[in-house]
PDB file of C-alpha atoms in Angstrom:
ATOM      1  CA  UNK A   1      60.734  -5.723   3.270  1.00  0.00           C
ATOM      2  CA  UNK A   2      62.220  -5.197  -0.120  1.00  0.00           C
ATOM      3  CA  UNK A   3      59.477  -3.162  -1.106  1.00  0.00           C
ATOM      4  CA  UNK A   4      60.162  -0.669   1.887  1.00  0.00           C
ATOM      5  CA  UNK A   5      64.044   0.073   1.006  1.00  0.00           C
ATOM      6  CA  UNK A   6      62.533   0.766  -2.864  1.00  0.00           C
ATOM      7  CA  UNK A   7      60.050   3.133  -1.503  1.00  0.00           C
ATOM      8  CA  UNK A   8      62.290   5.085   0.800  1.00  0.00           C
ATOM      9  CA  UNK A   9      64.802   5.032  -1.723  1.00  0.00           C
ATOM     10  CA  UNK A  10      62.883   6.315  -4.200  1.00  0.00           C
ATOM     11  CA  UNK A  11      61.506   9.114  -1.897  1.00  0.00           C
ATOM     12  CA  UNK A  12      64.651  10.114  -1.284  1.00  0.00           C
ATOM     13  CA  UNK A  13      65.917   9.815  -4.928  1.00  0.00           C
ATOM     14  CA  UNK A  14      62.645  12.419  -5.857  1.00  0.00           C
ATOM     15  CA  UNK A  15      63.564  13.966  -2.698  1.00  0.00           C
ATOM     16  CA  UNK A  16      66.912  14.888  -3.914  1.00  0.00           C
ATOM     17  CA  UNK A  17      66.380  15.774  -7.711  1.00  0.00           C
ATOM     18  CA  UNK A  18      63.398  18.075  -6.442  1.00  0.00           C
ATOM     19  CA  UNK A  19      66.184  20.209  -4.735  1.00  0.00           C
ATOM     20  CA  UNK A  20      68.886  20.036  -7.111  1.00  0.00           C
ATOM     21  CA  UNK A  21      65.970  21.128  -9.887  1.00  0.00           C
ATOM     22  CA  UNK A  22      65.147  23.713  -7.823  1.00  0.00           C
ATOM     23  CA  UNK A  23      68.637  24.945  -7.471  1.00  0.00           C
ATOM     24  CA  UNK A  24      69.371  24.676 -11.067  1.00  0.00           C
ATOM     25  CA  UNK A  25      65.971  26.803 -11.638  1.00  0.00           C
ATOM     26  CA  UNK A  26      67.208  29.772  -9.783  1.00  0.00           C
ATOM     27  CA  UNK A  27      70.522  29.844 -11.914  1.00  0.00           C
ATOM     28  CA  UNK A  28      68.738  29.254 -15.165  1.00  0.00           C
ATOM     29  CA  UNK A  29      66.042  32.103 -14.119  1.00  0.00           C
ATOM     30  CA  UNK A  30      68.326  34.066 -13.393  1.00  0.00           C
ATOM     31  CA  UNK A  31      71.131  33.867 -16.773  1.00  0.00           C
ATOM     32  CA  UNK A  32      68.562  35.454 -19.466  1.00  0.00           C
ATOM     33  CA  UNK A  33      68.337  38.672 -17.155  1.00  0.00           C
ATOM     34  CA  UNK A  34      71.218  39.015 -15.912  1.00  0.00           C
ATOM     35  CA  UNK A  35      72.750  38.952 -19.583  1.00  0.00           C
ATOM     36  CA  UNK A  36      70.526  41.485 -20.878  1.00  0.00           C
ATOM     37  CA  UNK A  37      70.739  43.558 -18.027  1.00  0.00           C
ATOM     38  CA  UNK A  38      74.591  43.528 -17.831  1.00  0.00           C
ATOM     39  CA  UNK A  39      75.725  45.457 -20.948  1.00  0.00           C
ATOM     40  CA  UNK A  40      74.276  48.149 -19.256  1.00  0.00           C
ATOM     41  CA  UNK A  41      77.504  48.175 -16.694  1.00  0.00           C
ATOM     42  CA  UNK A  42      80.284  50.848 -17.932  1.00  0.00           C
ATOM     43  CA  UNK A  43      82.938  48.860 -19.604  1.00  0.00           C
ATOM     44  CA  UNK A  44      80.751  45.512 -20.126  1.00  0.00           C
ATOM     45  CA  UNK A  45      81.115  43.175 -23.407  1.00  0.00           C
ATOM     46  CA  UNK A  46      79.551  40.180 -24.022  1.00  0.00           C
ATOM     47  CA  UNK A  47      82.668  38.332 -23.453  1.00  0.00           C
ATOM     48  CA  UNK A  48      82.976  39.460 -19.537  1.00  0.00           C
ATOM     49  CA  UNK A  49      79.755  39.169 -18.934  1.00  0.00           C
ATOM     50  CA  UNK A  50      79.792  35.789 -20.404  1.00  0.00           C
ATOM     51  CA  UNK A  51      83.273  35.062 -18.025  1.00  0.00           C
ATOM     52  CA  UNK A  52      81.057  36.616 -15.345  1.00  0.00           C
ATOM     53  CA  UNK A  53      78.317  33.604 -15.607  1.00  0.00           C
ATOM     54  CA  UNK A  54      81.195  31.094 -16.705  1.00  0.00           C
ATOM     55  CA  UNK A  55      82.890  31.718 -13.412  1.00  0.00           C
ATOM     56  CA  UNK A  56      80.106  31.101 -11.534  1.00  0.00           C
ATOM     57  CA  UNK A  57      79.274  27.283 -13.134  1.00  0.00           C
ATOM     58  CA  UNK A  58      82.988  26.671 -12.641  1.00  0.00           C
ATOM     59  CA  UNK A  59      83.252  27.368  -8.579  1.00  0.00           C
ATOM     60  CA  UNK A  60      79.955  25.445  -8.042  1.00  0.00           C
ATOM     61  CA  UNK A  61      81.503  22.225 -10.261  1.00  0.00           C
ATOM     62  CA  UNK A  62      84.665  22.418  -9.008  1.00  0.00           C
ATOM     63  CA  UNK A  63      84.458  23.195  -4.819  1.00  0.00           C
ATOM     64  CA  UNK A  64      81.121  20.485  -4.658  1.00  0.00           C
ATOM     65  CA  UNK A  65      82.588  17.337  -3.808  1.00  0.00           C
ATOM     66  CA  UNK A  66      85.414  18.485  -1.510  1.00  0.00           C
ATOM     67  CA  UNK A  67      82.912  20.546   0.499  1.00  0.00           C
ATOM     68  CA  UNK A  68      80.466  17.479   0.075  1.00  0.00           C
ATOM     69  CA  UNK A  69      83.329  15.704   1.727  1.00  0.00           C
ATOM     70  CA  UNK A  70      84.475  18.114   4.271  1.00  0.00           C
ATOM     71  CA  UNK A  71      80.837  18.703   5.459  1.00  0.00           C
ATOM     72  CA  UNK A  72      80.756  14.667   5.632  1.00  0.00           C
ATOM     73  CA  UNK A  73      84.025  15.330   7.688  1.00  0.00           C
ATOM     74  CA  UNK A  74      83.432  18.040  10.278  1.00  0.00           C
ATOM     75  CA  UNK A  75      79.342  18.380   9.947  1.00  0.00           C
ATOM     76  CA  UNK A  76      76.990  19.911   7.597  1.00  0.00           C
ATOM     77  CA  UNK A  77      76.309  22.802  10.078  1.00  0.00           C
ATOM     78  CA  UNK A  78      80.037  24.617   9.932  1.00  0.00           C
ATOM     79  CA  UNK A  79      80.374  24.249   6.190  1.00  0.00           C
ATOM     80  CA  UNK A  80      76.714  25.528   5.725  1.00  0.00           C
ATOM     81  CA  UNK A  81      77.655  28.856   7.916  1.00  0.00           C
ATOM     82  CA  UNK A  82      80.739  28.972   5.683  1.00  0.00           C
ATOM     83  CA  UNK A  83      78.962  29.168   2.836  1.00  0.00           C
ATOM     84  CA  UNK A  84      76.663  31.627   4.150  1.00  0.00           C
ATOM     85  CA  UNK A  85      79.227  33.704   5.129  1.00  0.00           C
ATOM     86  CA  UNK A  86      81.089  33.876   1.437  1.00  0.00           C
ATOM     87  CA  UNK A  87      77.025  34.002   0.396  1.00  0.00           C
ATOM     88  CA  UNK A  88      77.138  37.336   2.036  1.00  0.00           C
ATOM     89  CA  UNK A  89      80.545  38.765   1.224  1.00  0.00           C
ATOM     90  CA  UNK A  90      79.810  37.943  -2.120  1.00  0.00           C
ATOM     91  CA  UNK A  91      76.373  40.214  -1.786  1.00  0.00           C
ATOM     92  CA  UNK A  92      78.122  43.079  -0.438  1.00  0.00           C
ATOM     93  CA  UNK A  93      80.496  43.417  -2.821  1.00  0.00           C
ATOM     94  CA  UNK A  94      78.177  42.798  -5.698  1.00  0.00           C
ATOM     95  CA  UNK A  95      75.977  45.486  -4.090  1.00  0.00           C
ATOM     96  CA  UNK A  96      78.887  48.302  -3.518  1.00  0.00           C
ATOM     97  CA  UNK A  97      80.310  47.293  -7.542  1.00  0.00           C
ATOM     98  CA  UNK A  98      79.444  49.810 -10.031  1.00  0.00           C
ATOM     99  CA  UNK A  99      80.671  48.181 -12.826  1.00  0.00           C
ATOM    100  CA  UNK A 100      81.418  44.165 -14.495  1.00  0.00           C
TER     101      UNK A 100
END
């Protein structure tokens, strides 16, 4: 029986660093390009863009855990929509923007 708890837990252990690797992947594919491609924005240094990408690392470390816990809280499904929802503010706005 002990062998079955390892097993599932380490399913779920591979499980879980699979989609946080794949998370991270999309961030890191993303930095290269979007630094290069920035400077091209009226008014852009290096330092904004860098506060740009800084900004970013700091919202996902900081609002994490408490959403971790409020999802544990009032269910995964509201604070997934949530998310979507600032997912998609956050689009427009970076669509309509015309400059860093």
């Amino acid at each position: 029986m002990g062998n079955l708890t390892y097993s599932h837990s380490k399913k779920t252990l591979v499980a879980l660093a699979s989609i946080m690797g794949i998370r991270m992947l999309g961030l890191f594919m993303i930095l290269p390009v979007f630094s290069a491609a920035a400077i091209r924005f009226p008014n852009a240094t290096p330092e904004l863009v860098g506060l740009t990408l800084g900004i970013y690392g700091l919202t996902q470390a900081f609002f994490q855990l408490p959403l971790g816990m409020l999802s544990d809280h009032i269910g995964r499904k509201p604070v997934i929509f949530f998310g979507l929802l600032l997912l998609l503010i956050g689009s427009v706005i970076a669509a309509r923007t015309h400059s860093i």
